[in-house]
mmCIF file of C-alpha atoms in Angstrom:
data_model
loop_
_atom_site.group_PDB
_atom_site.id
_atom_site.type_symbol
_atom_site.label_atom_id
_atom_site.label_comp_id
_atom_site.label_asym_id
_atom_site.label_seq_id
_atom_site.Cartn_x
_atom_site.Cartn_y
_atom_site.Cartn_z
ATOM 1 C CA MET A 178 -32.420 8.444 244.441
ATOM 2 C CA ALA A 179 -36.167 8.882 244.964
ATOM 3 C CA GLU A 180 -37.558 12.331 245.679
ATOM 4 C CA SER A 181 -40.811 13.383 247.270
ATOM 5 C CA ASP A 182 -41.579 16.242 244.876
ATOM 6 C CA ASP A 183 -42.671 15.914 241.275
ATOM 7 C CA THR A 184 -43.479 17.796 238.217
ATOM 8 C CA PRO A 185 -46.660 19.210 237.494
ATOM 9 C CA VAL A 186 -51.278 16.242 235.141
ATOM 10 C CA LEU A 187 -51.585 17.305 231.576
ATOM 11 C CA THR A 188 -53.908 20.204 230.923
ATOM 12 C CA ALA A 189 -53.433 23.280 228.821
ATOM 13 C CA PRO A 190 -50.691 24.994 230.830
ATOM 14 C CA ALA A 191 -52.299 26.896 233.659
ATOM 15 C CA ALA A 192 -51.534 30.341 235.001
ATOM 16 C CA PRO A 193 -52.796 32.696 237.721
ATOM 17 C CA ALA A 194 -56.521 33.307 237.406
ATOM 18 C CA ALA A 195 -56.070 37.067 237.377
ATOM 19 C CA GLY A 196 -53.429 37.018 234.638
ATOM 20 C CA GLY A 197 -54.570 38.453 231.336
ATOM 21 C CA TRP A 198 -51.264 37.312 229.843
ATOM 22 C CA ALA A 199 -52.056 33.757 230.843
ATOM 23 C CA ARG A 200 -55.490 33.920 229.223
ATOM 24 C CA LEU A 201 -53.828 35.168 226.043
ATOM 25 C CA GLY A 202 -51.489 32.205 226.093
ATOM 26 C CA ARG A 203 -54.300 29.712 226.670
ATOM 27 C CA THR A 204 -56.289 31.225 223.807
ATOM 28 C CA LEU A 205 -53.251 30.927 221.543
ATOM 29 C CA ALA A 206 -52.677 27.274 222.434
ATOM 30 C CA VAL A 207 -56.327 26.325 221.931
ATOM 31 C CA GLY A 208 -56.378 28.219 218.634
ATOM 32 C CA VAL A 209 -53.316 26.401 217.315
ATOM 33 C CA PHE A 210 -54.728 23.052 218.467
ATOM 34 C CA ALA A 211 -57.999 23.761 216.632
ATOM 35 C CA LEU A 212 -56.111 24.840 213.508
ATOM 36 C CA VAL A 213 -54.051 21.649 213.367
ATOM 37 C CA VAL A 214 -57.103 19.434 213.843
ATOM 38 C CA GLY A 215 -59.107 21.555 211.406
ATOM 39 C CA LEU A 216 -56.436 21.137 208.744
ATOM 40 C CA TYR A 217 -56.592 17.392 209.311
ATOM 41 C CA LEU A 218 -60.350 17.342 208.825
ATOM 42 C CA GLY A 219 -60.103 19.588 205.791
ATOM 43 C CA ILE A 220 -57.264 17.967 203.842
ATOM 44 C CA GLY A 221 -57.329 14.421 205.156
ATOM 45 C CA ALA A 222 -54.932 12.339 207.164
ATOM 46 C CA SER A 223 -52.413 11.813 204.366
ATOM 47 C CA GLY A 224 -51.936 15.567 203.931
ATOM 48 C CA LEU A 225 -50.646 16.147 207.430
ATOM 49 C CA ARG A 226 -48.741 12.864 207.448
ATOM 50 C CA GLY A 227 -46.685 13.863 204.449
ATOM 51 C CA GLY A 228 -48.237 11.113 202.344
ATOM 52 C CA HIS A 229 -47.563 8.345 204.860
ATOM 53 C CA PRO A 230 -50.468 5.843 204.956
ATOM 54 C CA GLU A 231 -50.295 5.361 208.724
ATOM 55 C CA PRO A 232 -49.738 7.738 211.640
ATOM 56 C CA PRO A 233 -46.546 7.428 213.704
ATOM 57 C CA ALA A 234 -46.465 4.399 216.002
ATOM 58 C CA GLN A 235 -47.109 4.772 219.710
ATOM 59 C CA ASP A 236 -43.429 4.162 220.523
ATOM 60 C CA SER A 237 -42.123 6.414 217.754
ATOM 61 C CA VAL A 238 -39.884 9.436 218.174
ATOM 62 C CA GLU A 239 -42.706 11.602 216.830
ATOM 63 C CA VAL A 240 -45.292 10.557 219.406
ATOM 64 C CA GLY A 241 -42.870 10.441 222.327
ATOM 65 C CA PHE A 242 -41.465 13.864 221.508
ATOM 66 C CA ALA A 243 -44.914 15.441 221.172
ATOM 67 C CA GLN A 244 -46.069 13.929 224.467
ATOM 68 C CA ASP A 245 -42.981 14.703 226.542
ATOM 69 C CA MET A 246 -42.204 18.116 225.102
ATOM 70 C CA SER A 247 -45.834 19.118 225.709
ATOM 71 C CA VAL A 248 -45.289 18.334 229.376
ATOM 72 C CA HIS A 249 -41.991 20.184 229.441
ATOM 73 C CA HIS A 250 -43.516 23.246 227.754
ATOM 74 C CA SER A 251 -46.428 23.197 230.191
ATOM 75 C CA GLN A 252 -44.184 23.988 233.126
ATOM 76 C CA ALA A 253 -42.205 26.683 231.316
ATOM 77 C CA VAL A 254 -45.478 28.430 230.498
ATOM 78 C CA GLU A 255 -46.630 28.154 234.103
ATOM 79 C CA MET A 256 -43.447 29.750 235.412
ATOM 80 C CA SER A 257 -43.468 32.439 232.731
ATOM 81 C CA ALA A 258 -47.059 33.397 233.546
ATOM 82 C CA MET A 259 -45.883 34.050 237.105
ATOM 83 C CA ALA A 260 -43.021 36.176 235.789
ATOM 84 C CA LEU A 261 -45.315 38.386 233.721
ATOM 85 C CA THR A 262 -47.004 39.387 236.974
ATOM 86 C CA ASN A 263 -44.145 39.268 239.476
ATOM 87 C CA ALA A 264 -40.885 40.079 237.678
ATOM 88 C CA THR A 265 -39.371 43.496 238.392
ATOM 89 C CA ASP A 266 -36.788 43.559 235.589
ATOM 90 C CA PRO A 267 -38.343 44.589 232.227
ATOM 91 C CA ALA A 268 -35.891 42.304 230.413
ATOM 92 C CA VAL A 269 -37.134 39.353 232.453
ATOM 93 C CA ARG A 270 -40.765 40.233 231.703
ATOM 94 C CA THR A 271 -39.954 40.440 227.986
ATOM 95 C CA LEU A 272 -38.312 37.024 228.118
ATOM 96 C CA ALA A 273 -41.291 35.596 230.005
ATOM 97 C CA TYR A 274 -43.727 36.955 227.416
ATOM 98 C CA ASP A 275 -41.710 35.427 224.579
ATOM 99 C CA VAL A 276 -41.510 32.050 226.320
ATOM 100 C CA LEU A 277 -45.205 32.001 227.218
ATOM 101 C CA THR A 278 -46.516 32.907 223.772
ATOM 102 C CA THR A 279 -44.031 30.759 221.843
ATOM 103 C CA GLN A 280 -44.336 27.643 223.972
ATOM 104 C CA GLN A 281 -48.137 27.867 224.307
ATOM 105 C CA GLY A 282 -48.365 27.902 220.521
ATOM 106 C CA GLN A 283 -45.972 24.970 220.220
ATOM 107 C CA TRP A 284 -47.909 23.110 222.918
ATOM 108 C CA GLY A 285 -51.084 23.523 220.859
ATOM 109 C CA THR A 286 -49.313 22.263 217.743
ATOM 110 C CA MET A 287 -47.971 19.131 219.448
ATOM 111 C CA GLN A 288 -51.294 18.341 221.100
ATOM 112 C CA GLY A 289 -52.941 18.801 217.706
ATOM 113 C CA TRP A 290 -50.572 16.266 216.167
ATOM 114 C CA LEU A 291 -51.413 13.725 218.839
ATOM 115 C CA ALA A 292 -55.134 14.234 218.223
ATOM 116 C CA VAL A 293 -54.634 13.855 214.459
ATOM 117 C CA TRP A 294 -52.574 10.711 214.993
ATOM 118 C CA ASP A 295 -55.136 9.334 217.468
ATOM 119 C CA ARG A 296 -52.443 8.912 220.125
ATOM 120 C CA PRO A 297 -52.711 9.621 223.879
ATOM 121 C CA LEU A 298 -52.052 13.236 224.799
ATOM 122 C CA GLN A 299 -49.594 12.101 227.444
ATOM 123 C CA ALA A 300 -47.324 9.112 227.825
ATOM 124 C CA ALA A 301 -48.529 6.328 230.158
ATOM 125 C CA GLY A 302 -45.227 5.436 231.881
ATOM 126 C CA GLU A 303 -41.740 6.706 232.267
ATOM 127 C CA PRO A 304 -40.909 9.646 229.998
ATOM 128 C CA MET A 305 -38.247 9.763 227.308
ATOM 129 C CA THR A 306 -38.248 6.017 226.582
ATOM 130 C CA TRP A 307 -38.524 6.965 222.899
ATOM 131 C CA MET A 308 -34.966 8.295 223.046
ATOM 132 C CA ARG A 309 -32.574 5.522 222.072
ATOM 133 C CA ALA A 310 -29.058 5.389 223.471
ATOM 134 C CA THR A 311 -26.869 7.597 221.291
ATOM 135 C CA GLU A 312 -23.754 9.574 221.948
ATOM 136 C CA ASP A 313 -25.752 12.770 222.438
ATOM 137 C CA SER A 314 -28.687 11.481 224.463
ATOM 138 C CA ALA A 315 -27.593 8.370 226.337
ATOM 139 C CA GLY A 316 -26.516 10.225 229.448
ATOM 140 C CA THR A 317 -29.734 12.182 229.667
ATOM 141 C CA ALA A 318 -31.955 9.183 228.981
ATOM 142 C CA ALA A 319 -30.100 7.017 231.474
ATOM 143 C CA GLY A 320 -30.227 9.728 234.090
ATOM 144 C CA MET A 321 -33.998 9.742 233.902
ATOM 145 C CA THR A 322 -34.203 6.355 235.579
ATOM 146 C CA GLU A 323 -32.636 7.808 238.706
ATOM 147 C CA HIS A 324 -35.671 10.008 239.376
ATOM 148 C CA ALA A 325 -38.661 8.323 240.997
ATOM 149 C CA ALA A 326 -42.263 9.442 240.556
ATOM 150 C CA MET A 327 -43.329 12.338 242.766
ATOM 151 C CA PRO A 328 -46.714 13.742 243.869
ATOM 152 C CA PRO A 329 -48.790 15.479 241.174
ATOM 153 C CA GLY A 330 -48.496 19.219 240.908
ATOM 154 C CA SER A 331 -50.110 21.629 238.462
ATOM 155 C CA ALA A 332 -49.418 20.043 235.100
ATOM 156 C CA ILE A 333 -48.358 16.357 234.910
ATOM 157 C CA GLN A 334 -48.227 13.349 237.185
ATOM 158 C CA GLY A 335 -45.324 10.970 236.738
ATOM 159 C CA PRO A 336 -41.542 10.809 236.735
ATOM 160 C CA ARG A 337 -39.766 14.136 236.377
ATOM 161 C CA MET A 338 -37.804 14.955 233.244
ATOM 162 C CA PRO A 339 -34.372 16.609 233.408
ATOM 163 C CA GLY A 340 -34.459 20.287 234.237
ATOM 164 C CA MET A 341 -38.049 20.418 235.429
ATOM 165 C CA ALA A 342 -38.817 22.213 238.665
ATOM 166 C CA THR A 343 -40.161 20.277 241.618
ATOM 167 C CA THR A 344 -43.436 21.137 243.322
ATOM 168 C CA SER A 345 -41.567 22.726 246.217
ATOM 169 C CA GLU A 346 -39.482 24.852 243.823
ATOM 170 C CA LEU A 347 -42.637 26.087 242.104
ATOM 171 C CA ASP A 348 -44.197 26.887 245.481
ATOM 172 C CA THR A 349 -41.095 28.863 246.422
ATOM 173 C CA LEU A 350 -41.259 30.767 243.134
ATOM 174 C CA ARG A 351 -44.892 31.703 243.801
ATOM 175 C CA ARG A 352 -43.985 33.082 247.226
ATOM 176 C CA THR A 353 -40.908 34.994 246.095
ATOM 177 C CA THR A 354 -41.141 38.708 245.306
ATOM 178 C CA GLY A 355 -38.923 41.538 244.117
ATOM 179 C CA PRO A 356 -35.531 41.066 242.449
ATOM 180 C CA ALA A 357 -35.209 37.681 244.162
ATOM 181 C CA PHE A 358 -38.119 36.487 242.011
ATOM 182 C CA ASP A 359 -36.304 37.536 238.844
ATOM 183 C CA THR A 360 -33.220 35.575 239.857
ATOM 184 C CA LEU A 361 -35.080 32.411 240.845
ATOM 185 C CA TYR A 362 -37.223 32.476 237.696
ATOM 186 C CA LEU A 363 -34.122 32.809 235.518
ATOM 187 C CA GLN A 364 -32.370 29.982 237.364
ATOM 188 C CA LEU A 365 -35.339 27.613 237.125
ATOM 189 C CA LEU A 366 -36.124 28.434 233.494
ATOM 190 C CA LEU A 367 -32.481 28.178 232.395
ATOM 191 C CA ARG A 368 -32.174 24.729 233.962
ATOM 192 C CA HIS A 369 -35.546 23.838 232.403
ATOM 193 C CA HIS A 370 -34.354 24.859 228.931
ATOM 194 C CA GLN A 371 -31.063 22.993 229.362
ATOM 195 C CA GLY A 372 -32.972 19.853 230.352
ATOM 196 C CA GLY A 373 -35.263 20.066 227.319
ATOM 197 C CA LEU A 374 -32.576 20.692 224.697
ATOM 198 C CA PRO A 375 -31.459 17.024 224.388
ATOM 199 C CA MET A 376 -35.061 16.014 223.628
ATOM 200 C CA ALA A 377 -35.420 18.630 220.903
ATOM 201 C CA ARG A 378 -32.059 17.793 219.354
ATOM 202 C CA TYR A 379 -32.758 14.070 219.417
ATOM 203 C CA ALA A 380 -36.139 14.535 217.723
ATOM 204 C CA ALA A 381 -34.622 16.858 215.121
ATOM 205 C CA ALA A 382 -32.023 14.211 214.273
ATOM 206 C CA ASN A 383 -34.173 11.074 214.463
ATOM 207 C CA ALA A 384 -37.825 11.848 213.646
ATOM 208 C CA THR A 385 -39.008 10.955 210.148
ATOM 209 C CA GLU A 386 -42.015 13.301 209.960
ATOM 210 C CA GLN A 387 -40.812 16.597 208.503
ATOM 211 C CA VAL A 388 -43.207 18.714 210.558
ATOM 212 C CA VAL A 389 -41.741 17.184 213.711
ATOM 213 C CA THR A 390 -38.113 17.652 212.739
ATOM 214 C CA THR A 391 -38.832 21.254 211.750
ATOM 215 C CA LEU A 392 -40.482 22.113 215.055
ATOM 216 C CA ALA A 393 -37.824 20.265 217.040
ATOM 217 C CA ARG A 394 -35.090 22.312 215.346
ATOM 218 C CA GLN A 395 -36.992 25.515 216.035
ATOM 219 C CA ILE A 396 -37.341 24.585 219.696
ATOM 220 C CA ALA A 397 -33.656 23.714 219.988
ATOM 221 C CA ASP A 398 -32.521 26.928 218.301
ATOM 222 C CA THR A 399 -34.881 29.144 220.296
ATOM 223 C CA GLN A 400 -34.103 27.574 223.643
ATOM 224 C CA GLN A 401 -30.363 27.727 223.008
ATOM 225 C CA ALA A 402 -30.636 31.447 222.246
ATOM 226 C CA GLU A 403 -32.870 32.041 225.265
ATOM 227 C CA SER A 404 -30.438 30.108 227.451
ATOM 228 C CA THR A 405 -27.655 32.467 226.419
ATOM 229 C CA THR A 406 -29.872 35.446 227.260
ATOM 230 C CA MET A 407 -30.722 33.986 230.667
ATOM 231 C CA GLN A 408 -27.072 33.355 231.467
ATOM 232 C CA GLN A 409 -26.336 36.992 230.670
ATOM 233 C CA LEU A 410 -29.248 38.187 232.813
ATOM 234 C CA LEU A 411 -28.136 36.009 235.714
ATOM 235 C CA THR A 412 -24.664 37.507 235.495
ATOM 236 C CA ALA A 413 -26.204 40.980 235.560
ATOM 237 C CA HIS A 414 -28.192 39.956 238.653
ATOM 238 C CA GLY A 415 -25.058 38.608 240.327
ATOM 239 C CA ALA A 416 -26.346 35.028 240.388
ATOM 240 C CA ALA A 417 -25.145 31.669 239.094
ATOM 241 C CA PRO A 418 -27.094 28.976 237.193
ATOM 242 C CA LEU A 419 -28.501 25.989 239.063
ATOM 243 C CA PRO A 420 -26.910 22.556 238.555
ATOM 244 C CA MET A 421 -28.901 20.075 236.488
ATOM 245 C CA ASN A 422 -31.277 17.946 238.570
#
C-alpha cells in the first residue's frame, strides 16, 4: 500500500545546527571517509580490494550494502542527534551518543568504499535489490515492494527501507519533549535497528570482500546488542516496541 511519507536525500547525516554532538559526528564521518580514500591513493586500488583486479560490480552485494546501509545509518544518526539534546534519561543519552559516533564512523567508511570503487554514493532505484531471495532475507526483500516512494525528507529520497521512520514520525519526534521523547526515540530506533539487521546479516553471509563482511558482522552484532538494551529501556519506561513497518 502506498504511503505519503518517506525517508529522509543522501548527505552526511544532518543534525540540529546548535548541536555540538552532531558536529562531532560529522567530523568523525568526514575523517573516516578521507582516511579510506587516502589509503586508496596511498596503497593503490588492489590494496583495498584485497588483490582483486576490479572493484565490485554495480549490482554486487558490496555496493548495494554500502549504498543502502549508508542511508539507513543516516537516519539513525539524525534521530540520535536529537536525543543527545532532548532525552531526559541518562541511559538514553548514552545510547544515543554510542549510536551517533559509531554509525557516523561506519557511514564514512561505506561512503569511502563507494568513492574508491567509483560507484554512486546512493542507489538509483528501489533499495535492497542486491539482496537475493534466501530463507533469511526473502520476506524482508519482498516486503520492500509494498512500500511506494514518499516525499523527500532530511536524508534520502526514494522508497523506504524496513524500519525507517517516516517524515511525519521524525517531525513528531522533533516536537516531543520530556520522558515522552525518550520513549518515542527508543521505539523508533529499535524498529530502525530491527529493520536494518537483515541487510547486515545478508551482507555478512554473501559479500566476497572481506572488509565488507567484517563491517557487516560488526553492524549486526552491535545492533543486536543495542536492540536488547532498547527493549530493556522500553520496559523500564512502561512502553512496548512498535510493529515493523
